[in-house]
Amino acid sequence: MRYGKILAILIFLLSSLTAAAQRPALSMPDHDDKLYYFGISFGFNYSVHRINYSTSFATTDTFKRIQPLWKPGFNMGLMGNLRLTSFIDLRFLPTLVFTEKRMRFEYGIPKDSIADRSIESIYMHLPIQFKFKSDRMKNFRFYGLAGGKFDYDLAANARSRRSDEFLKITPIDVGMEFGVGFEFFNPNFIFSPEIKLSQGFANQLFRDPELPLTNAIDRLSTRMIVISFHLEG
């Protein structure tokens, strides 16, 4: 009887140790108490120009079609995160964003032909976002984000005098962003994959009457899908 009790106690202790070993330890348990923290960000993007046609496009036969195309790029930057409440943070992510936006257009006059040209941009991307966090579920959490952005295109060609330019772009853009992400807590850092939509509001078309494509477009804005991976401390 005595040995049976000892065996039962040993089985109970072994079961408890096995359950504890299978239960993941809580990583960075004091992280949510931090007022602020920093991180790094990298990822890739897909961007496109959205266009509104001018009356000249409808009334002349110079162009039959103008088709913007999505193209990939990449981004890398820093992050600063400020805790406002238990469920809301304020984030600032200065980022360099390298993009390529392609445009295909079909001429009607002087003869039918198709041209395919690219516009490369290097944005100094300055977004400020509100981050809306869920409760932490052990070492996992999800969040939503919304905010505004200011972009400055370091490669804008608005003042270019090159003869081979087909379209000119102004450097400044403002807009809004929203998206979702996930936080995976590790012993020494947080890994956060995220996807967001970035929509520019400014008309980035620089009017040059000598460029036929400029006369066919009334408004040009930028839309971007950004997939980022954050490493946060």
PDB file of C-alpha atoms in Angstrom:
ATOM      1  CA  MET A   1       0.000   0.000   0.000  1.00  0.00           C
ATOM      2  CA  ARG A   2       2.873   2.288   0.892  1.00  0.00           C
ATOM      3  CA  TYR A   3       4.614   1.605  -2.395  1.00  0.00           C
ATOM      4  CA  GLY A   4       1.382   2.230  -4.249  1.00  0.00           C
ATOM      5  CA  LYS A   5       1.087   5.714  -2.767  1.00  0.00           C
ATOM      6  CA  ILE A   6       4.720   6.486  -3.620  1.00  0.00           C
ATOM      7  CA  LEU A   7       4.166   5.268  -7.179  1.00  0.00           C
ATOM      8  CA  ALA A   8       1.027   7.412  -7.481  1.00  0.00           C
ATOM      9  CA  ILE A   9       2.916  10.493  -6.233  1.00  0.00           C
ATOM     10  CA  LEU A  10       5.775   9.854  -8.681  1.00  0.00           C
ATOM     11  CA  ILE A  11       3.330   9.489 -11.569  1.00  0.00           C
ATOM     12  CA  PHE A  12       1.616  12.746 -10.545  1.00  0.00           C
ATOM     13  CA  LEU A  13       4.934  14.634 -10.335  1.00  0.00           C
ATOM     14  CA  LEU A  14       6.101  13.220 -13.664  1.00  0.00           C
ATOM     15  CA  SER A  15       2.820  14.253 -15.289  1.00  0.00           C
ATOM     16  CA  SER A  16       3.119  17.766 -13.845  1.00  0.00           C
ATOM     17  CA  LEU A  17       6.704  18.166 -15.073  1.00  0.00           C
ATOM     18  CA  THR A  18       5.750  16.901 -18.533  1.00  0.00           C
ATOM     19  CA  ALA A  19       2.835  19.355 -18.739  1.00  0.00           C
ATOM     20  CA  ALA A  20       5.084  22.224 -17.617  1.00  0.00           C
ATOM     21  CA  ALA A  21       7.691  21.295 -20.196  1.00  0.00           C
ATOM     22  CA  GLN A  22       5.067  21.285 -22.934  1.00  0.00           C
ATOM     23  CA  ARG A  23       3.664  24.678 -21.876  1.00  0.00           C
ATOM     24  CA  PRO A  24       5.737  27.450 -23.526  1.00  0.00           C
ATOM     25  CA  ALA A  25       7.369  29.913 -21.163  1.00  0.00           C
ATOM     26  CA  LEU A  26       6.120  33.505 -21.362  1.00  0.00           C
ATOM     27  CA  SER A  27       8.708  35.482 -23.333  1.00  0.00           C
ATOM     28  CA  MET A  28       9.445  39.113 -22.425  1.00  0.00           C
ATOM     29  CA  PRO A  29       6.761  39.235 -19.702  1.00  0.00           C
ATOM     30  CA  ASP A  30       7.480  42.877 -18.804  1.00  0.00           C
ATOM     31  CA  HIS A  31       7.445  44.188 -22.362  1.00  0.00           C
ATOM     32  CA  ASP A  32       3.951  45.686 -22.155  1.00  0.00           C
ATOM     33  CA  ASP A  33       5.081  47.859 -19.233  1.00  0.00           C
ATOM     34  CA  LYS A  34       7.587  49.744 -21.412  1.00  0.00           C
ATOM     35  CA  LEU A  35       6.643  53.322 -22.219  1.00  0.00           C
ATOM     36  CA  TYR A  36       8.580  53.186 -25.493  1.00  0.00           C
ATOM     37  CA  TYR A  37      10.808  50.875 -27.498  1.00  0.00           C
ATOM     38  CA  PHE A  38      12.561  50.749 -30.867  1.00  0.00           C
ATOM     39  CA  GLY A  39      13.066  48.334 -33.719  1.00  0.00           C
ATOM     40  CA  ILE A  40      14.089  47.810 -37.319  1.00  0.00           C
ATOM     41  CA  SER A  41      11.913  47.075 -40.330  1.00  0.00           C
ATOM     42  CA  PHE A  42      12.445  45.522 -43.747  1.00  0.00           C
ATOM     43  CA  GLY A  43      10.238  44.054 -46.446  1.00  0.00           C
ATOM     44  CA  PHE A  44       8.931  44.495 -49.959  1.00  0.00           C
ATOM     45  CA  ASN A  45       6.146  46.336 -51.743  1.00  0.00           C
ATOM     46  CA  TYR A  46       3.996  46.440 -54.859  1.00  0.00           C
ATOM     47  CA  SER A  47       3.090  49.853 -56.241  1.00  0.00           C
ATOM     48  CA  VAL A  48       1.103  51.332 -59.095  1.00  0.00           C
ATOM     49  CA  HIS A  49       0.010  54.712 -60.377  1.00  0.00           C
ATOM     50  CA  ARG A  50      -3.718  55.436 -60.385  1.00  0.00           C
ATOM     51  CA  ILE A  51      -4.716  57.802 -63.184  1.00  0.00           C
ATOM     52  CA  ASN A  52      -7.656  60.025 -64.081  1.00  0.00           C
ATOM     53  CA  TYR A  53      -7.884  60.835 -67.767  1.00  0.00           C
ATOM     54  CA  SER A  54      -8.136  64.374 -69.077  1.00  0.00           C
ATOM     55  CA  THR A  55     -10.669  65.589 -71.620  1.00  0.00           C
ATOM     56  CA  SER A  56      -7.854  65.556 -74.189  1.00  0.00           C
ATOM     57  CA  PHE A  57      -7.658  61.755 -73.897  1.00  0.00           C
ATOM     58  CA  ALA A  58     -11.327  61.436 -74.885  1.00  0.00           C
ATOM     59  CA  THR A  59     -11.349  64.068 -77.637  1.00  0.00           C
ATOM     60  CA  THR A  60      -8.120  63.146 -79.474  1.00  0.00           C
ATOM     61  CA  ASP A  61      -6.725  59.967 -80.993  1.00  0.00           C
ATOM     62  CA  THR A  62      -3.156  60.399 -79.734  1.00  0.00           C
ATOM     63  CA  PHE A  63      -3.547  57.544 -77.209  1.00  0.00           C
ATOM     64  CA  LYS A  64      -5.907  54.594 -77.440  1.00  0.00           C
ATOM     65  CA  ARG A  65      -5.114  53.229 -73.977  1.00  0.00           C
ATOM     66  CA  ILE A  66      -3.008  54.040 -70.906  1.00  0.00           C
ATOM     67  CA  GLN A  67      -2.570  51.123 -68.499  1.00  0.00           C
ATOM     68  CA  PRO A  68      -0.703  51.391 -65.157  1.00  0.00           C
ATOM     69  CA  LEU A  69       0.978  48.144 -64.036  1.00  0.00           C
ATOM     70  CA  TRP A  70       1.928  46.864 -60.573  1.00  0.00           C
ATOM     71  CA  LYS A  71       5.651  46.357 -59.987  1.00  0.00           C
ATOM     72  CA  PRO A  72       7.656  45.116 -56.962  1.00  0.00           C
ATOM     73  CA  GLY A  73      10.126  47.004 -54.789  1.00  0.00           C
ATOM     74  CA  PHE A  74      11.641  46.799 -51.313  1.00  0.00           C
ATOM     75  CA  ASN A  75      11.812  48.889 -48.147  1.00  0.00           C
ATOM     76  CA  MET A  76      13.972  49.178 -45.009  1.00  0.00           C
ATOM     77  CA  GLY A  77      13.764  51.492 -42.025  1.00  0.00           C
ATOM     78  CA  LEU A  78      13.582  52.106 -38.293  1.00  0.00           C
ATOM     79  CA  MET A  79      10.737  52.106 -35.789  1.00  0.00           C
ATOM     80  CA  GLY A  80       9.868  54.058 -32.667  1.00  0.00           C
ATOM     81  CA  ASN A  81       6.875  52.903 -30.609  1.00  0.00           C
ATOM     82  CA  LEU A  82       5.183  54.895 -27.819  1.00  0.00           C
ATOM     83  CA  ARG A  83       2.595  53.244 -25.537  1.00  0.00           C
ATOM     84  CA  LEU A  84      -0.488  55.457 -25.104  1.00  0.00           C
ATOM     85  CA  THR A  85      -2.775  52.956 -23.363  1.00  0.00           C
ATOM     86  CA  SER A  86      -2.814  49.208 -22.746  1.00  0.00           C
ATOM     87  CA  PHE A  87      -4.334  48.688 -26.201  1.00  0.00           C
ATOM     88  CA  ILE A  88      -3.152  51.684 -28.281  1.00  0.00           C
ATOM     89  CA  ASP A  89       0.377  52.641 -29.354  1.00  0.00           C
ATOM     90  CA  LEU A  90       1.705  55.486 -31.491  1.00  0.00           C
ATOM     91  CA  ARG A  91       4.340  54.486 -34.048  1.00  0.00           C
ATOM     92  CA  PHE A  92       6.805  56.404 -36.213  1.00  0.00           C
ATOM     93  CA  LEU A  93       8.576  54.465 -38.979  1.00  0.00           C
ATOM     94  CA  PRO A  94      11.042  56.497 -41.072  1.00  0.00           C
ATOM     95  CA  THR A  95      11.708  54.246 -44.061  1.00  0.00           C
ATOM     96  CA  LEU A  96      13.481  54.252 -47.400  1.00  0.00           C
ATOM     97  CA  VAL A  97      11.139  52.773 -49.994  1.00  0.00           C
ATOM     98  CA  PHE A  98      12.451  51.749 -53.418  1.00  0.00           C
ATOM     99  CA  THR A  99       9.651  51.349 -55.960  1.00  0.00           C
ATOM    100  CA  GLU A 100       9.105  50.878 -59.677  1.00  0.00           C
ATOM    101  CA  LYS A 101       5.800  51.789 -61.294  1.00  0.00           C
ATOM    102  CA  ARG A 102       5.268  50.710 -64.871  1.00  0.00           C
ATOM    103  CA  MET A 103       2.979  52.240 -67.463  1.00  0.00           C
ATOM    104  CA  ARG A 104       1.913  50.782 -70.790  1.00  0.00           C
ATOM    105  CA  PHE A 105       0.335  53.054 -73.368  1.00  0.00           C
ATOM    106  CA  GLU A 106      -0.896  52.501 -76.876  1.00  0.00           C
ATOM    107  CA  TYR A 107      -0.529  55.216 -79.490  1.00  0.00           C
ATOM    108  CA  GLY A 108      -3.250  55.896 -82.042  1.00  0.00           C
ATOM    109  CA  ILE A 109      -1.471  58.699 -83.928  1.00  0.00           C
ATOM    110  CA  PRO A 110       0.756  58.834 -85.949  1.00  0.00           C
ATOM    111  CA  LYS A 111       0.556  55.000 -86.054  1.00  0.00           C
ATOM    112  CA  ASP A 112      -0.617  52.169 -83.842  1.00  0.00           C
ATOM    113  CA  SER A 113       2.167  51.133 -81.457  1.00  0.00           C
ATOM    114  CA  ILE A 114       2.600  50.117 -77.813  1.00  0.00           C
ATOM    115  CA  ALA A 115       5.204  51.522 -75.409  1.00  0.00           C
ATOM    116  CA  ASP A 116       6.103  50.127 -71.979  1.00  0.00           C
ATOM    117  CA  ARG A 117       8.001  52.460 -69.660  1.00  0.00           C
ATOM    118  CA  SER A 118       9.009  52.483 -65.984  1.00  0.00           C
ATOM    119  CA  ILE A 119       9.113  55.193 -63.332  1.00  0.00           C
ATOM    120  CA  GLU A 120      11.550  54.510 -60.496  1.00  0.00           C
ATOM    121  CA  SER A 121      11.149  56.249 -57.147  1.00  0.00           C
ATOM    122  CA  ILE A 122      13.099  56.379 -53.889  1.00  0.00           C
ATOM    123  CA  TYR A 123      10.746  57.599 -51.175  1.00  0.00           C
ATOM    124  CA  MET A 124      11.715  59.036 -47.836  1.00  0.00           C
ATOM    125  CA  HIS A 125       8.626  57.527 -46.246  1.00  0.00           C
ATOM    126  CA  LEU A 126       7.497  59.149 -42.971  1.00  0.00           C
ATOM    127  CA  PRO A 127       4.329  57.511 -41.592  1.00  0.00           C
ATOM    128  CA  ILE A 128       2.745  58.116 -38.186  1.00  0.00           C
ATOM    129  CA  GLN A 129       0.357  55.354 -37.193  1.00  0.00           C
ATOM    130  CA  PHE A 130      -1.978  54.343 -34.396  1.00  0.00           C
ATOM    131  CA  LYS A 131      -1.564  50.684 -33.480  1.00  0.00           C
ATOM    132  CA  PHE A 132      -4.626  48.971 -31.955  1.00  0.00           C
ATOM    133  CA  LYS A 133      -3.539  45.858 -30.056  1.00  0.00           C
ATOM    134  CA  SER A 134      -5.448  42.797 -28.879  1.00  0.00           C
ATOM    135  CA  ASP A 135      -4.914  41.098 -25.540  1.00  0.00           C
ATOM    136  CA  ARG A 136      -1.712  39.116 -25.417  1.00  0.00           C
ATOM    137  CA  MET A 137      -2.298  35.367 -25.860  1.00  0.00           C
ATOM    138  CA  LYS A 138       0.824  33.890 -24.267  1.00  0.00           C
ATOM    139  CA  ASN A 139       3.498  34.700 -26.883  1.00  0.00           C
ATOM    140  CA  PHE A 140       1.152  35.943 -29.600  1.00  0.00           C
ATOM    141  CA  ARG A 141      -0.911  39.041 -30.341  1.00  0.00           C
ATOM    142  CA  PHE A 142      -2.549  40.602 -33.395  1.00  0.00           C
ATOM    143  CA  TYR A 143      -3.132  44.280 -34.150  1.00  0.00           C
ATOM    144  CA  GLY A 144      -4.619  46.724 -36.601  1.00  0.00           C
ATOM    145  CA  LEU A 145      -3.099  50.025 -37.675  1.00  0.00           C
ATOM    146  CA  ALA A 146      -4.252  53.282 -39.249  1.00  0.00           C
ATOM    147  CA  GLY A 147      -2.519  56.592 -39.836  1.00  0.00           C
ATOM    148  CA  GLY A 148      -1.147  59.147 -42.239  1.00  0.00           C
ATOM    149  CA  LYS A 149       2.051  59.496 -44.221  1.00  0.00           C
ATOM    150  CA  PHE A 150       4.324  62.058 -45.825  1.00  0.00           C
ATOM    151  CA  ASP A 151       6.501  60.902 -48.738  1.00  0.00           C
ATOM    152  CA  TYR A 152       9.315  62.700 -50.489  1.00  0.00           C
ATOM    153  CA  ASP A 153      10.554  61.152 -53.743  1.00  0.00           C
ATOM    154  CA  LEU A 154      14.333  61.576 -53.893  1.00  0.00           C
ATOM    155  CA  ALA A 155      14.325  60.437 -57.539  1.00  0.00           C
ATOM    156  CA  ALA A 156      11.473  62.678 -58.791  1.00  0.00           C
ATOM    157  CA  ASN A 157      12.096  64.043 -62.288  1.00  0.00           C
ATOM    158  CA  ALA A 158       9.853  67.141 -62.214  1.00  0.00           C
ATOM    159  CA  ARG A 159      12.781  69.472 -62.986  1.00  0.00           C
ATOM    160  CA  SER A 160      14.573  67.099 -65.329  1.00  0.00           C
ATOM    161  CA  ARG A 161      15.641  68.479 -68.723  1.00  0.00           C
ATOM    162  CA  ARG A 162      16.405  65.097 -70.279  1.00  0.00           C
ATOM    163  CA  SER A 163      14.928  64.635 -73.722  1.00  0.00           C
ATOM    164  CA  ASP A 164      13.912  61.015 -73.125  1.00  0.00           C
ATOM    165  CA  GLU A 165      11.438  61.720 -70.299  1.00  0.00           C
ATOM    166  CA  PHE A 166       7.912  60.502 -71.091  1.00  0.00           C
ATOM    167  CA  LEU A 167       6.234  61.615 -67.844  1.00  0.00           C
ATOM    168  CA  LYS A 168       7.280  63.929 -65.011  1.00  0.00           C
ATOM    169  CA  ILE A 169       6.503  63.351 -61.333  1.00  0.00           C
ATOM    170  CA  THR A 170       6.459  65.834 -58.448  1.00  0.00           C
ATOM    171  CA  PRO A 171       8.352  64.747 -55.290  1.00  0.00           C
ATOM    172  CA  ILE A 172       5.801  65.350 -52.504  1.00  0.00           C
ATOM    173  CA  ASP A 173       2.944  63.035 -51.580  1.00  0.00           C
ATOM    174  CA  VAL A 174       0.667  62.750 -48.540  1.00  0.00           C
ATOM    175  CA  GLY A 175      -1.867  60.056 -47.805  1.00  0.00           C
ATOM    176  CA  MET A 176      -3.271  57.465 -45.450  1.00  0.00           C
ATOM    177  CA  GLU A 177      -2.410  53.888 -44.482  1.00  0.00           C
ATOM    178  CA  PHE A 178      -4.180  51.000 -42.809  1.00  0.00           C
ATOM    179  CA  GLY A 179      -3.348  47.351 -42.263  1.00  0.00           C
ATOM    180  CA  VAL A 180      -2.994  44.388 -39.911  1.00  0.00           C
ATOM    181  CA  GLY A 181      -0.112  42.557 -38.278  1.00  0.00           C
ATOM    182  CA  PHE A 182       0.899  39.889 -35.784  1.00  0.00           C
ATOM    183  CA  GLU A 183       3.383  39.869 -32.912  1.00  0.00           C
ATOM    184  CA  PHE A 184       5.331  36.725 -32.004  1.00  0.00           C
ATOM    185  CA  PHE A 185       7.190  37.099 -28.713  1.00  0.00           C
ATOM    186  CA  ASN A 186      10.629  35.485 -28.514  1.00  0.00           C
ATOM    187  CA  PRO A 187      12.977  35.474 -25.500  1.00  0.00           C
ATOM    188  CA  ASN A 188      14.919  38.536 -26.706  1.00  0.00           C
ATOM    189  CA  PHE A 189      12.842  40.209 -29.427  1.00  0.00           C
ATOM    190  CA  ILE A 190       9.406  40.426 -31.050  1.00  0.00           C
ATOM    191  CA  PHE A 191       8.948  39.310 -34.656  1.00  0.00           C
ATOM    192  CA  SER A 192       6.052  41.161 -36.342  1.00  0.00           C
ATOM    193  CA  PRO A 193       4.946  40.408 -39.912  1.00  0.00           C
ATOM    194  CA  GLU A 194       2.572  43.065 -41.254  1.00  0.00           C
ATOM    195  CA  ILE A 195       0.653  43.994 -44.390  1.00  0.00           C
ATOM    196  CA  LYS A 196      -0.744  47.463 -45.130  1.00  0.00           C
ATOM    197  CA  LEU A 197      -2.301  49.495 -47.915  1.00  0.00           C
ATOM    198  CA  SER A 198      -0.806  52.935 -48.537  1.00  0.00           C
ATOM    199  CA  GLN A 199      -2.838  55.400 -50.612  1.00  0.00           C
ATOM    200  CA  GLY A 200      -1.498  58.762 -51.767  1.00  0.00           C
ATOM    201  CA  PHE A 201      -3.856  61.739 -52.028  1.00  0.00           C
ATOM    202  CA  ALA A 202      -1.657  64.289 -53.815  1.00  0.00           C
ATOM    203  CA  ASN A 203      -1.668  64.773 -57.571  1.00  0.00           C
ATOM    204  CA  GLN A 204       1.921  63.866 -58.454  1.00  0.00           C
ATOM    205  CA  LEU A 205       1.643  64.788 -62.116  1.00  0.00           C
ATOM    206  CA  PHE A 206       3.992  67.587 -63.152  1.00  0.00           C
ATOM    207  CA  ARG A 207       2.516  69.241 -66.235  1.00  0.00           C
ATOM    208  CA  ASP A 208       4.859  69.607 -69.152  1.00  0.00           C
ATOM    209  CA  PRO A 209       2.976  70.581 -72.351  1.00  0.00           C
ATOM    210  CA  GLU A 210       5.798  69.179 -74.454  1.00  0.00           C
ATOM    211  CA  LEU A 211       5.076  65.628 -73.241  1.00  0.00           C
ATOM    212  CA  PRO A 212       2.025  64.173 -75.037  1.00  0.00           C
ATOM    213  CA  LEU A 213       1.258  61.763 -72.192  1.00  0.00           C
ATOM    214  CA  THR A 214       0.927  64.681 -69.758  1.00  0.00           C
ATOM    215  CA  ASN A 215      -1.918  66.122 -71.829  1.00  0.00           C
ATOM    216  CA  ALA A 216      -3.837  62.821 -71.694  1.00  0.00           C
ATOM    217  CA  ILE A 217      -3.735  62.556 -67.865  1.00  0.00           C
ATOM    218  CA  ASP A 218      -5.529  64.885 -65.474  1.00  0.00           C
ATOM    219  CA  ARG A 219      -4.468  63.331 -62.162  1.00  0.00           C
ATOM    220  CA  LEU A 220      -1.820  60.834 -61.031  1.00  0.00           C
ATOM    221  CA  SER A 221      -1.666  59.264 -57.555  1.00  0.00           C
ATOM    222  CA  THR A 222       0.226  56.377 -55.974  1.00  0.00           C
ATOM    223  CA  ARG A 223      -1.130  53.213 -54.386  1.00  0.00           C
ATOM    224  CA  MET A 224       1.123  50.728 -52.622  1.00  0.00           C
ATOM    225  CA  ILE A 225       0.778  47.378 -50.861  1.00  0.00           C
ATOM    226  CA  VAL A 226       3.578  46.950 -48.317  1.00  0.00           C
ATOM    227  CA  ILE A 227       4.559  43.691 -46.609  1.00  0.00           C
ATOM    228  CA  SER A 228       6.955  44.356 -43.732  1.00  0.00           C
ATOM    229  CA  PHE A 229       8.804  42.361 -41.081  1.00  0.00           C
ATOM    230  CA  HIS A 230       9.594  44.192 -37.856  1.00  0.00           C
ATOM    231  CA  LEU A 231      12.147  43.162 -35.247  1.00  0.00           C
ATOM    232  CA  GLU A 232      11.243  44.989 -32.022  1.00  0.00           C
ATOM    233  CA  GLY A 233      13.107  45.216 -28.710  1.00  0.00           C
TER     234      GLY A 233
END
